[in-house]
C-alpha cells in the first residue's frame, strides 16, 4: 500500500525535473550573453556535443554536426527543453512532457555512454554505464507510470473539464 | 449548479493544487534574472584619440568583450595605424573614422567610449560623453586641473554613468597579489618610506612628419603640427612628467598606504634638454602621507639604470615591484644567530594557457635569477600589456554586468590632485599642502 | 505577476532587491601566480591560482622551510646537522633532531623495501665518479671497491630510544640529495595547509612536486626528459599527492662512447642504466623522490614489485628505447597522455 506521501513526492520529483529542463532551455536561449561575474558567454551550439559523441550511434551524431540541419538543432533543442520544462512544472499535458523528456534524455545518454570506469579530467564523478543522465531518465519513466499531472497540476483542470 | 460546502471546499483545494506549478515558474524566473546570464552582445565602444596610448588600449580590447564601432582622432594618420591594430587583434568589423568626437557620439549608437587624448582635453570630452549618456574609460591623469577633475567626478555621479580612469596597474595581477597577499597581509610590517622611480635616458621630444603637407590642427587648439606632436612639452596641454609618469606611481602608493598625501615638497628643472620646452626634464618630489609616511619620487631623462619601480621599505620586509611585471620580497635580517641571509622571494604571473601548470622532469639547477635552467610550460611572464587588457575587459564587464570598478573617479582623483599640486611645488621649489578632494554628499 | 518581473531592468532589480555581493571581476582568476625562491641550489616554487592571491604571504612563509631545511641538511655547509653527523658518527653516536631522525628512519625503511637500490649513503661512490664536484670521470676498479666499502645503509645504526645515529664503519657519509628536496616540499605543503591554503602546487627543481588540493580534477603537469625529443612523455592531472622524477639526462660522463649517468646503483657501484626517466606518484614527495631514484636503478621489475605491494602508487618509466609505460594506478593522478 502506497504511503500518503507518495503523491506529493512524485509531484516534487516532476517539478524538479521540470525546473532542470526549463532552466537548461532558458539558459541556451538567453545566450549570447554575459555571466553575472562579467565574462562574455558565446552563443550555445549543439555542434560540440555532436562532434564529441561516442558509442553505437556516434557516426550519426558526427554527421548531424556538420550537416545543414545543425543550425535548426541549435534552436530546436532549447525550445524543446523549455516546452518540456514548462509542461512538467505546470503539470500540463504531463504525459507528453514526460515522453519528450525521456526521448531527449535517452538521446543525450546514448551520445556519451560512460564506458571508462575512471574519473575523466574536467568531469565530476566516476561513472561506469550508469550516470546521472540515465538516472534522470529512469526518474522520468517513474513519472510516466504515475499520472502526476492529476495529483497536482493544470491537468487537474483539464480532467475536470473533460469529465464535466 | 448548487454545490455543498464540502464540494466547494474540495473544488477550492483542487484548484490550488492545479495551479501549484505557477509560483514555481515565477520563482525560477526571478532566480534566473538574478543569477542567470545577462543577455547582450559585446559592448559597443567608440575610441576618442588613437595615438600611442590609445592604440595600446585598442590592442588590449578583446573582441568578445567590446565591438569597436568607431574611432575619432584629429590626425588621420593615427586612424590608419589604429585600423591595423584592430585587424591584428581579431576584430572583424571595421571601425568608422571621425575627426570630431562630438560628431561620432551623435551619429553612432554607442554604449561606451575610451578616451586617450592629450591631458588638457580630458575634462571637456569626458563630461560631454557622460552627459550624452555614455559610459567612459578615460586615460590617466584625470584632468589638467583640479576643477576639471572635480567636474568629471560630479558629472559621473549625477548622470550615474560609469567613469573609470586608466591606471592599469589596478588590474595588474602582480600588483593585486602584492597588495592582497603581501601588503594587506602585513608581511612588510610598518612602512615609513616608499621610493617611486622612473628613470629614462633619452629626449622626450618626438620627431615626425604631419599626415599631409598642409595639415593644420589649429581648429582644435594646436597652432602648429609641432604643438600637436609634442603636446607633452607644452604647459597648455600637459602637466609634464609628474602627470605622465608620477601619477601612476602615486596611485600605487595611495593604494598601498591606504591614504592620500597631505603635502608635497618639490624641486626640479630643465637641466639637460634646453630646447625651448616648457616642462621639466628632471623632477624630485617627496609626497608626505599621514602617519609619518613618505613617498619619494624621482624622474630623470639622463640615465636609465634604475628603470622604473616602486619599493616599499617595511620594518619586517622590503617589497620591490619592478617594471610592472614582477615583484620581489626581501626579508629584513632577524635576530643574530639565525641562518645567513636567504635569497629573495620572487612573485611572477603567467596567464593560464592551454599548457600545463608545471613541467616536471629530473632535477634542474636554477641559475642565479631563480629561473629553471630548462624552460618548459608556461614560463613567459604576463607582460604589462595584460593589465591593459584586463582594464578594458573590466570596463566592459562593468557596463554590461554591473561589476565593480577597480579605479573609479573617487580613487583616481587623489593621485591627480597630488601631482597637480606637485607641479606647483616644483615650480616654486617649495613645500605645499595638498587639498583633499571635495567631499561628496 | 511573472510578466512584470521579466521586464524589470536588471540593474534596478539588483539595487532594489537583495544585495548580491560579488568580488570585483578581474582577469587574475585566469592567471598563475608563481612565488619562488632559490634554495638547495634550485628553484623552489609555490604555484597559486590567481584567485588565491591572498595566500601569497603563506607561500612566502612556506619558502622559509626550504631555507631552514637546506641549512640543516646540506652536506655542502659545515654548520649543517648532517655535516656534523658525517664528521662524528663514526667515532660516537650523534644525537639527531626529531625531524632529521624521522627522515633517516624513513630512508632506512625505504632502503629495505627497495632491496637496497635507494640508499642515502652513496656519497663516497658519487665522489669517486666525480659527480659531487660536477666533474665526472670513470674511476678504476680499485677506487670503486674502496668506495663500496663505505656504502650501505646497513652501516648506519639508528637508535630510536636515544635518537642517535652511529656509523659502524669509517668513511660512511650521509647525503640526503635523493630525498631532501621531497621532504622539504612536504614540509612546505604542511605549512601551507596549516595556513589555510586549499589549492597550491609546490615544486623544487621540477623534480619534486606536491599538489595541495587541485581544482578541476588536479593541476596539469607535463613530464619531460632532456634525453627524449618528444614535447612531453606524459601529461598528468595531480591532486592531493606528489610526483617525484629522476633521470640520467643532465649530469653524466661519457667514456669510450658510453654514457654514464650520475645516479649510481649502490649494489654494484656503477651508474644505473636502462631507464632514461622514472616518475612516481605517491602520497608524499619524500617517498615519490626516493622511489623515483629506486626505479631509475631497478627498472620496471622493481616498479612492478613495488606497485603490487603498495597499491595506490603510479610509476611512469621511459626506457632507453624511448618507450614510456605506466605501472600501477594512483588516486592522486589522472594520466591524460599517453598510457591511459
CSV table of N, CA, C and O in Angstrom, one decimal, chain B residues 28 32 37 73 100-101 125 160 172 205 235 257 311 325 339 370 410:
chain,number,residue,atom,x,y,z
B,28,UNK,N,11.5,30.5,-10.5
B,28,UNK,CA,12.6,30.2,-11.4
B,28,UNK,C,12.9,31.4,-12.2
B,28,UNK,O,14.1,31.8,-12.4
B,32,UNK,N,16.4,33.2,-12.2
B,32,UNK,CA,17.2,33.3,-13.5
B,32,UNK,C,17.6,34.7,-13.8
B,32,UNK,O,18.7,34.9,-14.3
B,37,UNK,N,22.4,34.2,-17.0
B,37,UNK,CA,23.2,35.1,-17.9
B,37,UNK,C,22.4,36.4,-18.2
B,37,UNK,O,21.2,36.4,-18.3
B,73,UNK,N,39.8,60.8,-34.2
B,73,UNK,CA,41.1,61.4,-34.0
B,73,UNK,C,41.4,62.5,-35.0
B,73,UNK,O,41.0,62.4,-36.1
B,100,UNK,N,36.0,64.5,-35.6
B,100,UNK,CA,35.4,65.2,-34.5
B,100,UNK,C,34.6,64.3,-33.6
B,100,UNK,O,33.7,63.6,-34.0
B,101,UNK,N,35.0,64.3,-32.3
B,101,UNK,CA,34.3,63.3,-31.4
B,101,UNK,C,32.8,63.5,-31.1
B,101,UNK,O,32.0,62.6,-31.0
B,125,UNK,N,35.9,66.4,-22.8
B,125,UNK,CA,35.4,65.3,-23.6
B,125,UNK,C,34.7,64.3,-22.6
B,125,UNK,O,33.6,63.8,-23.0
B,160,UNK,N,25.0,59.1,-13.2
B,160,UNK,CA,25.0,57.7,-12.8
B,160,UNK,C,25.6,56.8,-13.9
B,160,UNK,O,25.1,55.7,-14.1
B,172,UNK,N,46.6,45.0,-12.7
B,172,UNK,CA,47.8,44.1,-13.0
B,172,UNK,C,47.9,43.1,-11.9
B,172,UNK,O,47.9,43.3,-10.7
B,205,UNK,N,61.2,64.7,-26.5
B,205,UNK,CA,60.7,65.3,-27.7
B,205,UNK,C,60.7,64.3,-28.8
B,205,UNK,O,61.7,63.6,-29.0
B,235,UNK,N,53.0,73.6,-21.6
B,235,UNK,CA,52.2,73.8,-20.3
B,235,UNK,C,50.7,73.8,-20.6
B,235,UNK,O,49.9,73.4,-19.8
B,257,UNK,N,49.3,52.6,0.8
B,257,UNK,CA,49.3,53.3,2.1
B,257,UNK,C,47.9,53.4,2.6
B,257,UNK,O,47.7,53.7,3.8
B,311,UNK,N,59.3,50.8,-4.6
B,311,UNK,CA,59.8,50.0,-3.5
B,311,UNK,C,59.1,50.5,-2.2
B,311,UNK,O,59.0,51.6,-1.9
B,325,UNK,N,56.0,44.2,-13.9
B,325,UNK,CA,55.8,42.8,-14.2
B,325,UNK,C,56.3,41.8,-13.2
B,325,UNK,O,55.9,40.6,-13.3
B,339,UNK,N,70.1,31.7,10.4
B,339,UNK,CA,70.9,31.4,9.2
B,339,UNK,C,71.2,32.6,8.4
B,339,UNK,O,70.6,33.6,8.5
B,370,UNK,N,67.0,32.4,-10.4
B,370,UNK,CA,66.0,31.6,-9.9
B,370,UNK,C,65.1,31.0,-11.0
B,370,UNK,O,64.0,30.5,-10.8
B,410,UNK,N,36.6,58.4,-7.6
B,410,UNK,CA,37.0,58.7,-6.2
B,410,UNK,C,38.4,58.2,-5.9
B,410,UNK,O,39.1,58.8,-5.1
